[in-house]
Amino acid sequence: MVDRIAAGDDAALGEVYDAYSPLVFGLALRVTRDRGVAEDVTQDVFVNLWKRPDRFDPSRGTLRALLAAMARNRAIDLVRSRTASARREETEGRLAATSASATSPGDVAEAAIRAESSEAVRRALDALPDEQREAIGLAYFGGHTYREVAELLGIPEGTAKSRLRLGLQRLGALLAAEGVTA
Amino acid sequence: MSSRDELDVLLAELGIEADSAGDVLPALSGLADQVRADAPTRLRDQVLRSADQVRPIGAPTVGAVPVGPVEAFRRQMTVLAGLGAGLTADDWDRPAAPYDWTVHELVAHLVGVERYTGAALGLWSFVADPGTEGDHVRRTDAAVAEQRLRPPADTLAEWVRLATAIADHVEAGGPARLADELTFEGWPFHVDSMLVARTFELWTHADDIRRATGQPMDAPPPEVLRAMASVSVGSLEVAVLVVNPDQAGRPFKIVLTGPGGGTWTIGEPGAVPEATLVADVVDYCRVVARRIEPDALAADRFGDPALVRDLLDASRLLAA
């Protein structure tokens, strides 16, 4: 399919879009929590695939993985850019007193979980120890890597990775018990 | 959901190394279900429009700009001349399948072809032996017989001289000469298309020589392939009528993958193709050059199989 895209076949791009846009848009929405920005991310991802299909190397992973990584990276770039912009504006005194900095990363992730998770996942997340739920919230719903999770929580990378893995293992078991996963 | 594919996606999201996350798949799969969301319907058209702006639909990522027909001809001429210059005495005597010629005789055949081509362009006169006028191979029998008596290096030099004169003559005439019509091998051609058809022949015979002398096959560079593929596909709308007049007016699409390929949709604007062929550009060009049989072409064929078959048969008329 990517060979067809490289050959200028717009129908192939349409097929890839149809197959993967729910994942790309969903990921972008999860990270940015803004439908307009998520649309921009989605457009960027597929137009970039059209522009540089050679970025896809089947020996390094699937097309899904590439698109997911592109979506996530682009979304995080946009969020960071907006955050930096907001901070600049704050410094210049153009923001209201209720600054975004009053909200911790954990709060944001928690809010995302509350707003967007289905009941089953929410119940499973609620059943996790706080430290594991916080790590998963930041990584999955906040769009951060485990390295960033470690930085945000002020813990060693190994600890962040361990919390993520243990939390995901437990989450998997809880979801399986709820009949959510196969 | 519990596929390796799904895991790859989620690992990419989380930045977790694959070897440390094999046991978290169930949870990741559960979370993945929460991520999907439908983008607005209008976004699809928006994406396709934006894509067209960064790279025009139909254009390949590599070799999008083809060389002109004279340049394409010259490039393959240079390749074949270089190949000939590197042959040993034994190489010149090797059989050059699929013909009953040696390598030397194959180059002598090209001497005959250039004599015919130059005459078709009005460069010089050439009279074929009676009964051979319409036969691409037999028409050159006299040249083969004559050149067989000369050293191979002289035959090669003679071919280079004639081919160079043809390229120089067309180039000197500018765009007007390229657009001239002529009858070539019994078919109406414009000079530019004829030169590209000849480029196919030079490439193919170079590969014939490589095969005969135990060298690996080669393909023209992307910008030459693009020129060859464009002319070949551009001829199909008419050529398919020669193969089967019932296919008149049926829209079709050709997608040629690899550097120098591209996508062509032939038919009324907006018409849905009734057949689509997706193949590697070099393989497709080898079908055009009659070195791969249509049925043996590794390709994806969509739509009406009879139309695809007729298109492939029609593609072989260009370099007939």
Coordinates of C-alpha atoms in Angstrom, one line a residue, chain B:
Chain B
M1 CA -6.8 -6.9 19.3
S2 CA -4.2 -9.2 20.7
S3 CA -2.0 -9.0 17.7
R4 CA 1.6 -8.1 17.5
D5 CA 0.5 -5.2 15.3
E6 CA -1.6 -3.8 18.1
L7 CA 1.3 -4.1 20.5
D8 CA 3.6 -2.2 18.2
V9 CA 1.2 0.7 18.1
L10 CA 0.8 0.9 21.8
L11 CA 4.5 0.5 22.5
A12 CA 5.1 3.4 20.1
E13 CA 2.6 5.4 22.1
L14 CA 4.1 4.6 25.5
G15 CA 7.8 4.7 24.5
I16 CA 8.3 1.2 26.0
E17 CA 10.9 -1.1 24.5
A18 CA 9.3 -4.1 22.9
D19 CA 11.2 -6.6 25.0
S20 CA 10.0 -5.2 28.3
A21 CA 6.3 -5.1 27.4
G22 CA 5.4 -8.5 26.1
D23 CA 3.4 -9.2 29.3
V24 CA 1.3 -6.0 29.2
L25 CA -0.6 -6.7 26.0
P26 CA -4.0 -7.3 27.5
A27 CA -4.0 -4.0 29.3
L28 CA -2.7 -2.1 26.3
S29 CA -5.3 -3.8 24.1
G30 CA -8.0 -2.7 26.5
L31 CA -6.8 0.9 26.5
A32 CA -6.5 0.9 22.7
D33 CA -10.3 0.5 22.5
Q34 CA -10.6 3.7 24.3
V35 CA -8.5 5.7 21.9
R36 CA -10.3 5.3 18.6
A37 CA -12.4 8.2 17.6
D38 CA -14.0 9.1 14.3
A39 CA -12.6 12.3 12.7
P40 CA -15.2 14.5 10.9
T41 CA -16.2 13.2 7.5
R42 CA -14.9 16.4 5.7
L43 CA -11.4 15.8 7.0
R44 CA -10.8 13.0 4.4
D45 CA -11.3 15.3 1.4
Q46 CA -9.2 17.9 3.2
V47 CA -6.4 15.4 3.6
L48 CA -6.5 14.4 -0.1
R49 CA -6.6 18.0 -1.3
S50 CA -3.6 18.9 0.9
A51 CA -1.7 15.8 -0.3
D52 CA -2.2 16.9 -3.9
Q53 CA -0.6 20.3 -3.0
V54 CA 2.6 18.8 -1.5
R55 CA 3.0 16.3 -4.2
P56 CA 0.7 16.2 -7.2
I57 CA -1.5 13.1 -7.4
G58 CA 0.0 10.7 -9.9
A59 CA 3.6 11.8 -9.4
P60 CA 6.1 9.4 -7.8
T61 CA 8.3 10.4 -5.0
V62 CA 11.4 9.5 -6.9
G63 CA 12.0 10.4 -10.6
A64 CA 8.9 12.5 -11.0
V65 CA 10.4 14.7 -13.7
P66 CA 11.3 12.6 -16.7
V67 CA 14.1 13.4 -19.0
G68 CA 13.2 14.4 -22.6
P69 CA 13.0 11.7 -25.3
V70 CA 16.4 12.6 -26.9
E71 CA 18.1 12.5 -23.5
A72 CA 16.4 9.2 -22.7
F73 CA 17.7 7.8 -26.0
R74 CA 21.2 9.2 -25.5
R75 CA 21.4 7.8 -22.0
Q76 CA 20.6 4.3 -23.0
M77 CA 22.8 4.6 -26.0
T78 CA 25.7 5.5 -23.7
V79 CA 24.9 2.6 -21.5
L80 CA 24.9 0.1 -24.3
A81 CA 28.1 1.6 -25.9
G82 CA 29.9 1.3 -22.5
L83 CA 28.7 -2.2 -22.1
G84 CA 30.0 -3.1 -25.6
A85 CA 33.3 -1.5 -24.9
G86 CA 33.8 -3.8 -22.0
L87 CA 33.2 -7.1 -23.8
T88 CA 35.9 -9.6 -24.5
A89 CA 36.4 -11.4 -27.8
D90 CA 34.6 -14.5 -26.3
D91 CA 31.7 -12.3 -25.1
W92 CA 31.1 -11.0 -28.6
D93 CA 30.7 -14.6 -29.9
R94 CA 28.2 -15.7 -27.2
P95 CA 24.6 -16.4 -28.3
A96 CA 22.2 -13.6 -27.5
A97 CA 18.9 -15.1 -26.7
P98 CA 16.1 -14.9 -27.5
Y99 CA 17.5 -14.4 -31.0
D100 CA 19.6 -16.7 -33.2
W101 CA 22.4 -14.1 -33.1
T102 CA 25.6 -13.7 -31.3
V103 CA 26.2 -10.6 -29.3
H104 CA 28.1 -9.2 -32.2
E105 CA 25.2 -9.9 -34.5
L106 CA 22.8 -8.3 -32.1
V107 CA 24.7 -5.0 -32.2
A108 CA 24.9 -5.4 -36.0
H109 CA 21.1 -5.7 -35.9
L110 CA 21.0 -2.3 -34.2
V111 CA 23.1 -0.9 -37.0
G112 CA 20.3 -2.0 -39.3
V113 CA 17.7 -0.5 -37.1
E114 CA 19.4 2.9 -37.0
R115 CA 19.7 2.9 -40.7
Y116 CA 15.9 2.3 -40.9
T117 CA 15.2 4.9 -38.2
G118 CA 17.4 7.6 -39.8
A119 CA 15.6 7.0 -43.1
A120 CA 12.2 7.3 -41.4
L121 CA 13.4 10.7 -40.1
G122 CA 14.6 11.8 -43.5
L123 CA 18.3 11.7 -42.5
W124 CA 19.4 9.3 -45.2
S125 CA 18.0 6.7 -47.5
F126 CA 17.5 3.1 -46.8
V127 CA 15.9 0.4 -48.9
A128 CA 15.0 -2.8 -47.2
D129 CA 15.5 -6.1 -49.1
P130 CA 12.3 -7.1 -50.8
G131 CA 9.9 -9.0 -48.6
T132 CA 11.5 -7.7 -45.3
E133 CA 10.1 -4.2 -45.2
G134 CA 7.5 -5.0 -42.5
D135 CA 9.7 -7.2 -40.4
H136 CA 11.8 -5.6 -37.7
V137 CA 14.2 -8.5 -37.5
R138 CA 14.6 -9.6 -41.1
R139 CA 14.8 -6.0 -42.3
T140 CA 18.2 -5.9 -40.7
D141 CA 19.5 -9.2 -42.1
A142 CA 21.6 -7.4 -44.6
A143 CA 23.3 -5.2 -42.0
V144 CA 23.9 -8.3 -39.8
A145 CA 25.5 -10.2 -42.7
E146 CA 27.7 -7.2 -43.6
Q147 CA 28.8 -6.4 -40.1
R148 CA 29.5 -10.1 -39.3
L149 CA 32.6 -9.7 -41.5
R150 CA 34.0 -6.7 -39.5
P151 CA 35.6 -6.6 -36.1
P152 CA 33.0 -6.2 -33.3
A153 CA 34.6 -3.0 -32.2
D154 CA 34.0 -1.5 -35.6
T155 CA 30.4 -2.7 -35.6
L156 CA 29.9 -1.0 -32.2
A157 CA 31.5 2.2 -33.5
E158 CA 29.3 2.2 -36.5
W159 CA 26.2 1.8 -34.4
V160 CA 27.3 4.6 -32.1
R161 CA 27.9 6.8 -35.1
L162 CA 24.4 6.2 -36.5
A163 CA 22.6 6.5 -33.2
T164 CA 24.4 9.7 -32.3
A165 CA 23.5 11.2 -35.7
I166 CA 19.8 10.4 -35.1
A167 CA 19.9 12.0 -31.6
D168 CA 21.7 15.0 -32.9
H169 CA 19.3 15.4 -35.8
V170 CA 16.2 15.3 -33.6
E171 CA 17.7 17.6 -31.0
A172 CA 18.7 20.1 -33.7
G173 CA 15.0 20.3 -34.8
G174 CA 13.8 21.3 -31.4
P175 CA 10.2 20.8 -30.2
A176 CA 8.8 21.1 -33.7
R177 CA 10.7 18.0 -34.9
L178 CA 9.8 16.1 -31.8
A179 CA 6.2 16.7 -32.6
D180 CA 6.6 15.6 -36.3
E181 CA 4.5 12.6 -37.3
L182 CA 6.1 9.6 -39.1
T183 CA 5.3 6.1 -39.9
F184 CA 7.6 3.8 -38.0
E185 CA 7.5 0.0 -38.0
G186 CA 4.1 0.3 -39.7
W187 CA 2.6 2.5 -37.0
P188 CA 1.9 6.2 -36.8
F189 CA 4.2 7.8 -34.3
H190 CA 5.3 11.3 -33.2
V191 CA 9.1 11.5 -33.2
D192 CA 9.3 11.9 -29.4
S193 CA 7.3 8.7 -28.8
M194 CA 9.3 6.9 -31.5
L195 CA 12.6 7.8 -29.7
V196 CA 11.2 6.5 -26.4
A197 CA 10.1 3.3 -28.1
R198 CA 13.7 3.0 -29.3
T199 CA 14.9 3.7 -25.8
F200 CA 13.0 0.6 -24.7
E201 CA 14.8 -1.4 -27.4
L202 CA 18.3 -0.1 -26.4
W203 CA 17.6 -1.0 -22.8
T204 CA 16.3 -4.4 -23.7
H205 CA 19.2 -5.3 -25.9
A206 CA 21.6 -4.1 -23.3
D207 CA 20.0 -6.6 -20.9
D208 CA 20.1 -9.3 -23.6
I209 CA 23.9 -8.7 -23.8
R210 CA 24.2 -8.7 -20.0
R211 CA 22.3 -12.0 -19.8
A212 CA 24.5 -13.5 -22.6
T213 CA 27.7 -12.5 -20.9
G214 CA 26.7 -13.5 -17.4
Q215 CA 26.2 -9.9 -16.1
P216 CA 23.4 -8.8 -13.8
M217 CA 20.3 -7.2 -15.5
D218 CA 20.0 -3.5 -15.0
A219 CA 17.3 -0.9 -15.2
P220 CA 17.4 2.7 -16.5
P221 CA 17.6 5.5 -13.9
P222 CA 14.2 6.7 -12.5
E223 CA 14.0 9.8 -14.7
V224 CA 14.5 7.7 -17.8
L225 CA 12.1 5.0 -16.6
R226 CA 9.5 7.7 -15.9
A227 CA 9.8 8.9 -19.5
M228 CA 9.5 5.3 -20.8
A229 CA 6.5 4.5 -18.5
S230 CA 4.7 7.8 -19.3
V231 CA 4.9 7.2 -23.1
S232 CA 3.9 3.6 -22.8
V233 CA 0.9 4.2 -20.6
G234 CA 0.0 7.2 -22.7
S235 CA -0.3 5.0 -25.7
L236 CA -2.6 2.5 -24.1
E237 CA -5.9 4.3 -24.7
V238 CA -5.4 4.0 -28.4
A239 CA -3.3 0.8 -28.4
V240 CA -6.0 -1.2 -26.5
L241 CA -8.4 -0.5 -29.4
V242 CA -6.0 -2.3 -31.7
V243 CA -6.1 -5.3 -29.4
N244 CA -9.9 -5.2 -28.7
P245 CA -12.1 -2.4 -30.1
D246 CA -14.8 -3.3 -27.6
Q247 CA -12.7 -1.7 -24.9
A248 CA -13.2 1.8 -26.4
G249 CA -13.9 4.4 -23.8
R250 CA -13.5 2.3 -20.7
P251 CA -11.7 4.1 -18.0
F252 CA -8.7 2.4 -16.4
K253 CA -5.9 3.1 -14.0
I254 CA -2.2 2.1 -14.1
V255 CA -0.1 2.3 -10.9
L256 CA 3.6 1.7 -11.4
T257 CA 5.5 1.4 -8.2
G258 CA 9.2 2.1 -7.6
P259 CA 11.5 5.0 -8.6
G260 CA 10.3 6.4 -11.9
G261 CA 6.9 5.0 -11.7
G262 CA 3.6 6.9 -11.2
T263 CA -0.1 6.7 -11.4
W264 CA -2.2 7.3 -14.5
T265 CA -6.0 7.3 -14.6
I266 CA -7.2 7.2 -18.2
G267 CA -10.8 8.2 -19.0
E268 CA -13.2 11.0 -18.6
P269 CA -12.4 13.2 -15.5
G270 CA -14.0 11.7 -12.4
A271 CA -14.7 8.3 -14.1
V272 CA -14.3 5.3 -11.9
P273 CA -11.7 3.0 -13.4
E274 CA -13.1 -0.3 -14.6
A275 CA -9.7 -2.0 -14.3
T276 CA -6.6 -1.2 -12.3
L277 CA -3.2 -2.7 -12.7
V278 CA -0.6 -2.2 -10.0
A279 CA 2.9 -3.4 -10.9
D280 CA 6.6 -2.6 -10.4
V281 CA 7.6 -0.1 -13.0
V282 CA 10.7 -2.1 -14.2
D283 CA 8.6 -5.3 -14.5
Y284 CA 5.9 -3.4 -16.4
C285 CA 8.5 -2.0 -18.8
R286 CA 9.9 -5.5 -19.3
V287 CA 6.4 -6.5 -20.4
V288 CA 6.3 -3.6 -22.8
A289 CA 9.7 -4.7 -24.1
R290 CA 8.4 -8.3 -24.4
R291 CA 10.9 -9.7 -21.9
I292 CA 8.1 -10.7 -19.5
E293 CA 4.9 -12.3 -20.6
P294 CA 1.7 -10.5 -19.4
D295 CA 0.5 -13.6 -17.5
A296 CA 3.9 -13.8 -15.7
L297 CA 3.8 -10.2 -14.5
A298 CA 3.7 -10.0 -10.7
A299 CA 0.9 -7.5 -10.3
D300 CA -2.3 -6.7 -8.5
R301 CA -5.2 -6.7 -10.9
F302 CA -8.5 -5.1 -9.9
G303 CA -11.7 -4.8 -11.8
D304 CA -12.4 -6.4 -15.1
P305 CA -9.7 -9.0 -15.7
A306 CA -10.4 -9.0 -19.5
L307 CA -9.7 -5.3 -19.7
V308 CA -6.5 -5.7 -17.6
R309 CA -5.4 -8.5 -20.0
D310 CA -6.1 -6.4 -23.1
L311 CA -4.2 -3.4 -21.6
L312 CA -1.1 -5.6 -21.0
D313 CA -1.3 -7.0 -24.5
A314 CA -1.7 -3.4 -25.8
S315 CA 1.3 -2.3 -23.8
R316 CA 3.5 -4.6 -26.0
L317 CA 2.6 -2.8 -29.2
L318 CA 4.8 0.2 -28.4
A319 CA 8.1 -1.7 -28.7
A320 CA 6.8 -4.3 -31.2

